[in-house]
CSV table of N, CA and C in Angstrom, one decimal:
chain,number,residue,atom,x,y,z
A,1,MET,N,-9.0,-2.2,22.5
A,1,MET,CA,-8.6,-1.9,21.9
A,1,MET,C,-8.4,-1.8,20.4
A,2,SER,N,-7.9,-0.7,19.7
A,2,SER,CA,-8.6,-0.5,18.0
A,2,SER,C,-7.6,-1.4,17.1
A,3,GLU,N,-8.1,-1.5,16.3
A,3,GLU,CA,-7.5,-3.2,15.2
A,3,GLU,C,-6.7,-2.1,13.9
A,4,THR,N,-5.6,-2.6,14.4
A,4,THR,CA,-4.7,-1.9,12.8
A,4,THR,C,-4.9,-2.5,11.9
A,5,PRO,N,-4.6,-2.0,10.6
A,5,PRO,CA,-4.9,-2.7,9.4
A,5,PRO,C,-3.8,-4.2,9.2
A,6,ALA,N,-2.6,-3.7,10.2
A,6,ALA,CA,-1.5,-5.2,10.3
A,6,ALA,C,-2.8,-6.2,10.8
A,7,THR,N,-3.3,-6.1,11.9
A,7,THR,CA,-3.7,-6.7,12.2
A,7,THR,C,-5.1,-7.5,12.3
A,8,ALA,N,-5.9,-6.6,11.4
A,8,ALA,CA,-7.1,-6.8,10.7
A,8,ALA,C,-6.9,-8.2,9.9
A,9,ALA,N,-7.9,-8.9,10.3
A,9,ALA,CA,-8.0,-10.1,8.9
A,9,ALA,C,-8.5,-9.2,7.3
A,10,ALA,N,-7.7,-9.5,6.7
A,10,ALA,CA,-7.6,-8.9,5.0
A,10,ALA,C,-8.5,-10.2,4.5
A,11,PRO,N,-9.9,-9.3,4.0
A,11,PRO,CA,-10.3,-11.4,3.1
A,11,PRO,C,-9.5,-11.3,2.0
A,12,SER,N,-9.7,-12.3,1.0
A,12,SER,CA,-9.3,-12.7,-0.1
A,12,SER,C,-9.4,-12.7,-1.1
A,13,VAL,N,-9.0,-11.5,-2.0
A,13,VAL,CA,-9.5,-11.2,-3.4
A,13,VAL,C,-8.7,-11.7,-4.1
A,14,ALA,N,-9.2,-12.3,-5.7
A,14,ALA,CA,-8.2,-12.2,-6.1
A,14,ALA,C,-7.5,-11.1,-6.9
A,15,ALA,N,-6.6,-11.1,-7.5
A,15,ALA,CA,-6.0,-9.6,-8.7
A,15,ALA,C,-7.0,-9.1,-9.6
A,16,GLN,N,-7.5,-9.6,-10.7
A,16,GLN,CA,-8.4,-9.5,-11.1
A,16,GLN,C,-9.3,-8.4,-10.3
A,17,ASP,N,-9.8,-8.6,-9.4
A,17,ASP,CA,-10.8,-8.6,-8.3
A,17,ASP,C,-10.1,-7.5,-8.0
A,18,LEU,N,-8.6,-7.0,-7.8
A,18,LEU,CA,-8.8,-5.9,-7.1
A,18,LEU,C,-8.5,-4.8,-8.8
A,19,CYS,N,-7.7,-5.1,-9.9
A,19,CYS,CA,-8.2,-4.7,-10.2
A,19,CYS,C,-9.7,-3.8,-10.9
A,20,ASP,N,-10.6,-4.8,-10.8
A,20,ASP,CA,-12.0,-4.1,-10.6
A,20,ASP,C,-12.4,-3.1,-9.8
A,21,LEU,N,-11.9,-3.5,-8.8
A,21,LEU,CA,-12.3,-2.4,-7.8
A,21,LEU,C,-11.2,-1.2,-8.0
A,22,LEU,N,-10.4,-1.2,-8.3
A,22,LEU,CA,-9.3,-0.1,-8.5
A,22,LEU,C,-9.6,0.8,-9.6
A,23,ALA,N,-10.5,0.1,-11.1
A,23,ALA,CA,-10.7,0.8,-12.1
A,23,ALA,C,-12.0,1.2,-11.3
A,24,ARG,N,-12.9,0.9,-10.5
A,24,ARG,CA,-14.1,1.3,-10.5
A,24,ARG,C,-13.8,2.4,-9.6
A,25,ALA,N,-12.4,2.6,-8.6
A,25,ALA,CA,-12.6,3.4,-7.7
A,25,ALA,C,-11.7,4.6,-8.3
A,26,SER,N,-11.3,4.4,-9.8
A,26,SER,CA,-10.5,5.7,-10.3
A,26,SER,C,-12.3,6.7,-10.9
A,27,LEU,N,-13.4,6.1,-10.8
A,27,LEU,CA,-14.8,6.6,-11.2
A,27,LEU,C,-15.4,7.2,-10.6
A,28,GLY,N,-14.4,7.5,-8.9
A,28,GLY,CA,-14.7,7.3,-8.2
A,28,GLY,C,-15.9,6.7,-6.7
A,29,ASP,N,-16.1,5.6,-7.5
A,29,ASP,CA,-16.8,4.4,-6.3
A,29,ASP,C,-15.6,4.2,-5.2
A,30,VAL,N,-17.0,4.9,-4.2
A,30,VAL,CA,-16.1,4.6,-2.7
A,30,VAL,C,-15.8,3.4,-2.2
A,31,ASP,N,-17.4,3.2,-2.2
A,31,ASP,CA,-17.4,1.5,-1.8
A,31,ASP,C,-16.4,0.3,-2.5
A,32,ALA,N,-16.4,0.7,-3.3
A,32,ALA,CA,-14.9,-0.7,-4.0
A,32,ALA,C,-14.0,0.1,-3.7
A,33,PHE,N,-13.5,1.0,-3.7
A,33,PHE,CA,-11.9,1.6,-2.9
A,33,PHE,C,-11.9,1.0,-1.7
A,34,MET,N,-13.2,1.7,-0.9
A,34,MET,CA,-12.9,0.5,0.9
A,34,MET,C,-12.7,-1.3,0.4
A,35,ARG,N,-13.3,-1.6,-0.6
A,35,ARG,CA,-12.8,-3.3,-0.1
A,35,ARG,C,-11.6,-3.3,-0.6
A,36,PHE,N,-11.3,-2.3,-1.4
A,36,PHE,CA,-9.8,-2.4,-2.3
A,36,PHE,C,-8.7,-2.4,-0.8
A,37,TYR,N,-9.3,-1.0,-0.1
A,37,TYR,CA,-8.4,-1.4,1.3
A,37,TYR,C,-8.4,-2.0,2.0
A,38,ASP,N,-9.3,-2.5,2.4
A,38,ASP,CA,-9.7,-4.0,2.9
A,38,ASP,C,-9.3,-5.1,2.7
A,39,ALA,N,-8.9,-5.0,1.7
A,39,ALA,CA,-7.8,-6.3,0.7
A,39,ALA,C,-6.3,-6.1,1.3
A,40,THR,N,-5.6,-5.0,0.6
A,40,THR,CA,-4.6,-5.2,1.1
A,40,THR,C,-4.2,-3.9,1.6
A,41,SER,N,-4.7,-3.1,2.8
A,41,SER,CA,-4.0,-2.7,3.7
A,41,SER,C,-2.9,-2.9,4.7
A,42,GLY,N,-2.9,-4.6,4.8
A,42,GLY,CA,-2.5,-5.0,5.5
A,42,GLY,C,-1.2,-5.1,5.0
A,43,TYR,N,-0.9,-5.4,3.8
A,43,TYR,CA,0.5,-5.4,3.5
A,43,TYR,C,1.2,-4.1,3.6
A,44,ALA,N,0.0,-3.1,2.4
A,44,ALA,CA,0.7,-1.6,2.7
A,44,ALA,C,1.1,-1.6,4.1
A,45,PHE,N,0.9,-1.4,6.0
A,45,PHE,CA,1.0,-1.3,6.9
A,45,PHE,C,2.3,-1.8,7.1
A,46,ALA,N,2.2,-3.2,7.0
A,46,ALA,CA,3.5,-4.7,6.9
A,46,ALA,C,4.8,-4.0,6.6
A,47,LEU,N,4.4,-3.4,5.5
A,47,LEU,CA,5.6,-2.1,4.6
A,47,LEU,C,6.2,-1.0,5.5
A,48,GLY,N,4.9,-0.6,5.7
A,48,GLY,CA,5.5,0.8,6.8
A,48,GLY,C,6.1,0.2,7.9
A,49,VAL,N,5.6,-0.8,8.2
A,49,VAL,CA,6.4,-1.4,9.9
A,49,VAL,C,8.2,-1.3,9.7
A,50,ALA,N,8.2,-2.3,8.0
A,50,ALA,CA,9.9,-2.4,7.7
A,50,ALA,C,10.4,-1.5,7.6
A,51,ARG,N,9.5,-0.5,6.8
A,51,ARG,CA,10.7,0.6,6.7
A,51,ARG,C,10.6,1.6,8.0
A,52,ALA,N,10.3,1.7,8.6
A,52,ALA,CA,10.3,2.4,10.3
A,52,ALA,C,11.0,1.9,11.5
A,53,ARG,N,11.2,0.4,11.3
A,53,ARG,CA,11.9,-0.7,11.5
A,53,ARG,C,13.3,-0.1,11.3
A,54,VAL,N,13.9,-0.1,10.1
A,54,VAL,CA,15.2,-0.3,9.7
A,54,VAL,C,15.7,1.3,10.6
A,55,THR,N,14.6,1.7,10.9
A,55,THR,CA,15.6,3.2,11.8
A,55,THR,C,16.1,3.0,12.7
A,56,GLY,N,16.0,2.1,13.1
A,56,GLY,CA,16.3,1.5,14.6
A,56,GLY,C,14.8,2.3,15.8
A,57,ARG,N,13.8,3.1,15.4
A,57,ARG,CA,13.3,4.3,16.4
A,57,ARG,C,12.2,2.3,17.1
A,58,ASP,N,11.7,3.2,18.3
A,58,ASP,CA,11.0,2.3,19.6
A,58,ASP,C,9.6,1.9,18.7
A,59,ARG,N,8.9,1.2,19.1
A,59,ARG,CA,7.8,0.4,18.7
A,59,ARG,C,6.7,1.4,18.6
A,60,ALA,N,6.5,2.5,19.1
A,60,ALA,CA,5.4,3.4,19.5
A,60,ALA,C,5.6,4.3,17.9
A,61,THR,N,6.8,4.7,18.1
A,61,THR,CA,6.8,5.1,16.8
A,61,THR,C,7.0,4.4,15.6
A,62,VAL,N,8.0,3.2,16.0
A,62,VAL,CA,7.5,2.7,14.1
A,62,VAL,C,6.0,2.5,14.6
A,63,LEU,N,4.7,2.1,15.4
A,63,LEU,CA,3.6,1.9,14.8
A,63,LEU,C,3.0,3.5,14.2
A,64,GLU,N,3.3,4.6,15.1
A,64,GLU,CA,3.1,5.8,14.2
A,64,GLU,C,3.5,6.2,13.2
A,65,ALA,N,4.5,6.1,12.8
A,65,ALA,CA,5.0,6.3,11.5
A,65,ALA,C,4.6,4.5,10.1
A,66,ALA,N,4.2,3.8,10.2
A,66,ALA,CA,3.5,3.2,9.5
A,66,ALA,C,2.0,3.2,9.6
A,67,SER,N,1.3,3.7,10.2
A,67,SER,CA,0.1,4.1,9.7
A,67,SER,C,-0.1,5.5,9.1
A,68,ASP,N,1.0,6.6,9.6
A,68,ASP,CA,1.4,7.5,8.9
A,68,ASP,C,1.2,7.2,7.4
A,69,ALA,N,2.2,6.1,7.0
A,69,ALA,CA,2.7,6.0,5.5
A,69,ALA,C,1.4,5.3,5.0
A,70,THR,N,0.9,4.5,6.3
A,70,THR,CA,-0.5,3.9,5.1
A,70,THR,C,-1.6,4.6,4.7
A,71,VAL,N,-1.7,5.3,5.5
A,71,VAL,CA,-2.8,6.9,5.0
A,71,VAL,C,-2.5,7.9,3.8
A,72,ARG,N,-1.3,7.7,3.8
A,72,ARG,CA,-0.2,8.7,2.5
A,72,ARG,C,-0.7,7.3,1.8
A,73,ARG,N,-0.3,6.4,1.6
A,73,ARG,CA,-0.4,5.6,0.5
A,73,ARG,C,-1.7,5.3,-0.2
A,74,PHE,N,-2.5,5.6,1.1
A,74,PHE,CA,-4.1,5.2,0.9
A,74,PHE,C,-4.5,6.5,0.2
A,75,THR,N,-4.3,7.4,0.2
A,75,THR,CA,-4.8,8.5,-0.4
A,75,THR,C,-3.9,8.8,-1.6
A,76,ARG,N,-3.0,9.1,-1.8
A,76,ARG,CA,-2.0,8.3,-3.5
A,76,ARG,C,-3.3,7.5,-4.3
A,77,ALA,N,-3.1,6.6,-3.8
A,77,ALA,CA,-3.8,5.1,-4.3
A,77,ALA,C,-4.8,6.0,-5.1
A,78,TRP,N,-5.9,6.5,-4.2
A,78,TRP,CA,-7.2,7.2,-4.8
A,78,TRP,C,-6.9,8.1,-5.5
A,79,GLU,N,-6.0,9.2,-5.2
A,79,GLU,CA,-6.4,9.9,-6.4
A,79,GLU,C,-5.1,9.2,-8.0
A,80,ASP,N,-4.7,8.1,-7.8
A,80,ASP,CA,-4.1,7.5,-9.0
A,80,ASP,C,-4.5,6.5,-9.3
A,81,ALA,N,-5.7,6.5,-9.0
A,81,ALA,CA,-6.2,5.0,-9.3
A,81,ALA,C,-6.3,4.9,-10.5
A,82,ALA,N,-6.7,5.5,-11.4
A,82,ALA,CA,-6.8,5.5,-13.0
A,82,ALA,C,-5.4,5.0,-13.6
A,83,GLU,N,-4.5,5.4,-13.0
A,83,GLU,CA,-3.3,4.8,-13.8
A,83,GLU,C,-2.6,3.5,-13.2
A,84,HIS,N,-3.0,2.9,-12.7
A,84,HIS,CA,-3.4,1.7,-12.0
A,84,HIS,C,-2.9,0.6,-13.6
A,85,ARG,N,-4.0,0.5,-14.3
A,85,ARG,CA,-3.7,-0.1,-15.5
A,85,ARG,C,-2.6,0.4,-16.1
A,86,SER,N,-2.0,0.9,-16.6
A,86,SER,CA,-1.3,1.7,-17.5
A,86,SER,C,0.5,1.4,-16.8
A,87,SER,N,0.2,0.9,-15.8
A,87,SER,CA,1.5,1.0,-15.0
A,87,SER,C,2.5,-0.7,-14.8
A,88,GLY,N,1.4,-1.5,-15.8
A,88,GLY,CA,1.9,-2.7,-16.2
A,88,GLY,C,1.7,-3.7,-15.0
A,89,LEU,N,1.8,-3.8,-13.8
A,89,LEU,CA,1.8,-3.8,-12.2
A,89,LEU,C,0.8,-4.7,-11.7
A,90,SER,N,0.8,-5.9,-10.6
A,90,SER,CA,-0.4,-6.4,-10.4
A,90,SER,C,-1.1,-4.9,-9.4
A,91,PRO,N,-2.6,-5.1,-9.0
A,91,PRO,CA,-2.7,-3.9,-7.7
A,91,PRO,C,-2.2,-3.9,-6.7
A,92,LEU,N,-1.2,-4.9,-5.7
A,92,LEU,CA,-0.8,-4.8,-4.9
A,92,LEU,C,0.4,-4.1,-5.1
A,93,ALA,N,1.4,-4.7,-6.2
A,93,ALA,CA,2.7,-4.4,-6.2
A,93,ALA,C,2.8,-2.6,-6.6
A,94,TRP,N,1.5,-2.6,-7.5
A,94,TRP,CA,1.6,-0.9,-7.8
A,94,TRP,C,1.3,-0.1,-6.8
A,95,LEU,N,0.4,-1.0,-5.5
A,95,LEU,CA,-0.1,0.2,-4.8
A,95,LEU,C,1.5,0.1,-3.5
A,96,LEU,N,2.4,-0.7,-3.5
A,96,LEU,CA,2.9,-0.6,-2.6
A,96,LEU,C,4.2,0.1,-3.0
A,97,SER,N,4.5,0.3,-4.5
A,97,SER,CA,5.4,1.0,-5.1
A,97,SER,C,5.1,2.2,-5.5
A,98,LEU,N,4.0,2.6,-4.6
A,98,LEU,CA,3.1,5.0,-4.9
A,98,LEU,C,4.8,5.2,-4.6
A,99,PRO,N,5.0,6.3,-4.9
A,99,PRO,CA,5.5,7.3,-3.4
A,99,PRO,C,4.8,7.9,-2.8
A,100,ILE,N,5.1,7.7,-1.4
A,100,ILE,CA,4.3,8.6,-0.5
A,100,ILE,C,4.3,10.2,0.0
A,101,SER,N,5.7,11.0,-0.5
A,101,SER,CA,5.8,11.8,-0.2
A,101,SER,C,6.6,12.8,-1.5
A,102,ALA,N,6.8,14.1,-1.1
A,102,ALA,CA,7.0,14.8,-1.9
A,102,ALA,C,9.0,14.7,-1.5
A,103,ALA,N,9.4,14.5,-0.6
A,103,ALA,CA,11.0,14.0,-0.4
A,103,ALA,C,11.8,13.4,-1.1
A,104,GLY,N,12.9,13.7,-1.8
A,104,GLY,CA,13.7,13.2,-2.8
A,104,GLY,C,13.3,12.8,-4.4
A,105,PRO,N,14.6,12.4,-5.0
A,105,PRO,CA,14.2,12.5,-6.4
A,105,PRO,C,12.9,12.0,-7.7
A,106,ASN,N,12.7,11.1,-6.8
A,106,ASN,CA,11.5,10.7,-7.4
A,106,ASN,C,10.2,10.3,-6.8
A,107,GLY,N,9.8,11.3,-5.9
A,107,GLY,CA,8.9,11.5,-5.4
A,107,GLY,C,8.7,11.0,-4.0
A,108,GLY,N,9.8,10.6,-3.6
A,108,GLY,CA,10.4,9.5,-2.1
A,108,GLY,C,10.1,8.3,-2.1
A,109,PHE,N,10.0,8.4,-3.6
A,109,PHE,CA,10.4,6.5,-4.2
A,109,PHE,C,11.3,5.8,-4.0
A,110,ASP,N,12.4,5.7,-2.9
A,110,ASP,CA,13.8,5.7,-2.5
A,110,ASP,C,14.1,4.8,-2.9
A,111,ARG,N,15.8,4.1,-2.8
A,111,ARG,CA,16.2,2.7,-2.5
A,111,ARG,C,15.3,1.5,-1.5
A,112,LEU,N,15.3,2.1,-0.5
A,112,LEU,CA,14.3,1.1,0.6
A,112,LEU,C,13.1,0.8,0.3
A,113,ASN,N,12.8,1.6,-0.5
A,113,ASN,CA,11.3,1.3,-0.6
A,113,ASN,C,11.0,0.0,-1.2
A,114,GLN,N,11.9,0.0,-2.6
A,114,GLN,CA,12.5,-0.4,-3.4
A,114,GLN,C,12.9,-1.5,-3.0
A,115,ARG,N,13.5,-1.9,-2.3
A,115,ARG,CA,14.1,-3.3,-1.7
A,115,ARG,C,12.7,-3.6,-0.8
A,116,PHE,N,11.8,-3.4,-0.3
A,116,PHE,CA,10.7,-3.5,0.7
A,116,PHE,C,10.0,-4.2,-0.4
A,117,VAL,N,9.3,-3.5,-1.8
A,117,VAL,CA,8.8,-3.7,-2.4
A,117,VAL,C,9.0,-4.7,-3.5
A,118,ASP,N,10.4,-5.0,-3.7
A,118,ASP,CA,10.6,-6.5,-4.4
A,118,ASP,C,10.5,-7.4,-3.5
A,119,GLU,N,10.3,-7.6,-2.3
A,119,GLU,CA,10.3,-8.8,-1.5
A,119,GLU,C,8.9,-9.2,-1.4
A,120,PHE,N,8.2,-7.9,-1.5
A,120,PHE,CA,6.6,-8.0,-1.1
A,120,PHE,C,6.4,-8.9,-2.9
A,121,VAL,N,6.9,-7.9,-3.4
A,121,VAL,CA,6.2,-8.7,-5.2
A,121,VAL,C,6.7,-10.2,-5.4
A,122,ARG,N,7.7,-10.4,-5.2
A,122,ARG,CA,8.6,-11.9,-5.0
A,122,ARG,C,7.9,-12.9,-4.6
A,123,SER,N,7.0,-12.5,-3.3
A,123,SER,CA,6.2,-13.4,-2.6
A,123,SER,C,5.0,-13.5,-3.6
A,124,ASP,N,4.4,-14.6,-2.7
A,124,ASP,CA,2.8,-14.8,-3.3
A,124,ASP,C,1.8,-14.2,-3.0
A,125,LEU,N,2.0,-13.3,-3.6
A,125,LEU,CA,0.8,-12.2,-2.8
A,125,LEU,C,-0.6,-12.0,-4.1
A,126,PRO,N,-1.6,-11.2,-3.6
A,126,PRO,CA,-2.2,-11.1,-4.9
A,126,PRO,C,-1.7,-9.9,-6.0
């Protein structure tokens, strides 16, 4: 059985280290971006699961939707890594607040996403 981001053991990485990884990724450093992914993908996947569960979907559909959302979130993070520093957010808060679809008035960043991001940001995360 393959490991999903939510079940993978994420290495403990300090927020400053995540900032440095994003800065390097913004210059095209794939290895730095993969380290950022390894440290944060579990959180992104958990956000995707939480959002999909709210819709009342079955387990398989929830996991599929969460996986898709995680891929879209990290694709967006790779494309927009240079924008992190000017956001004023921690690397994890920035990642989780990225709009991941073209739907909606603000690129898909809706109140439901904001609620879950707020809960993650209030918790003690890197």
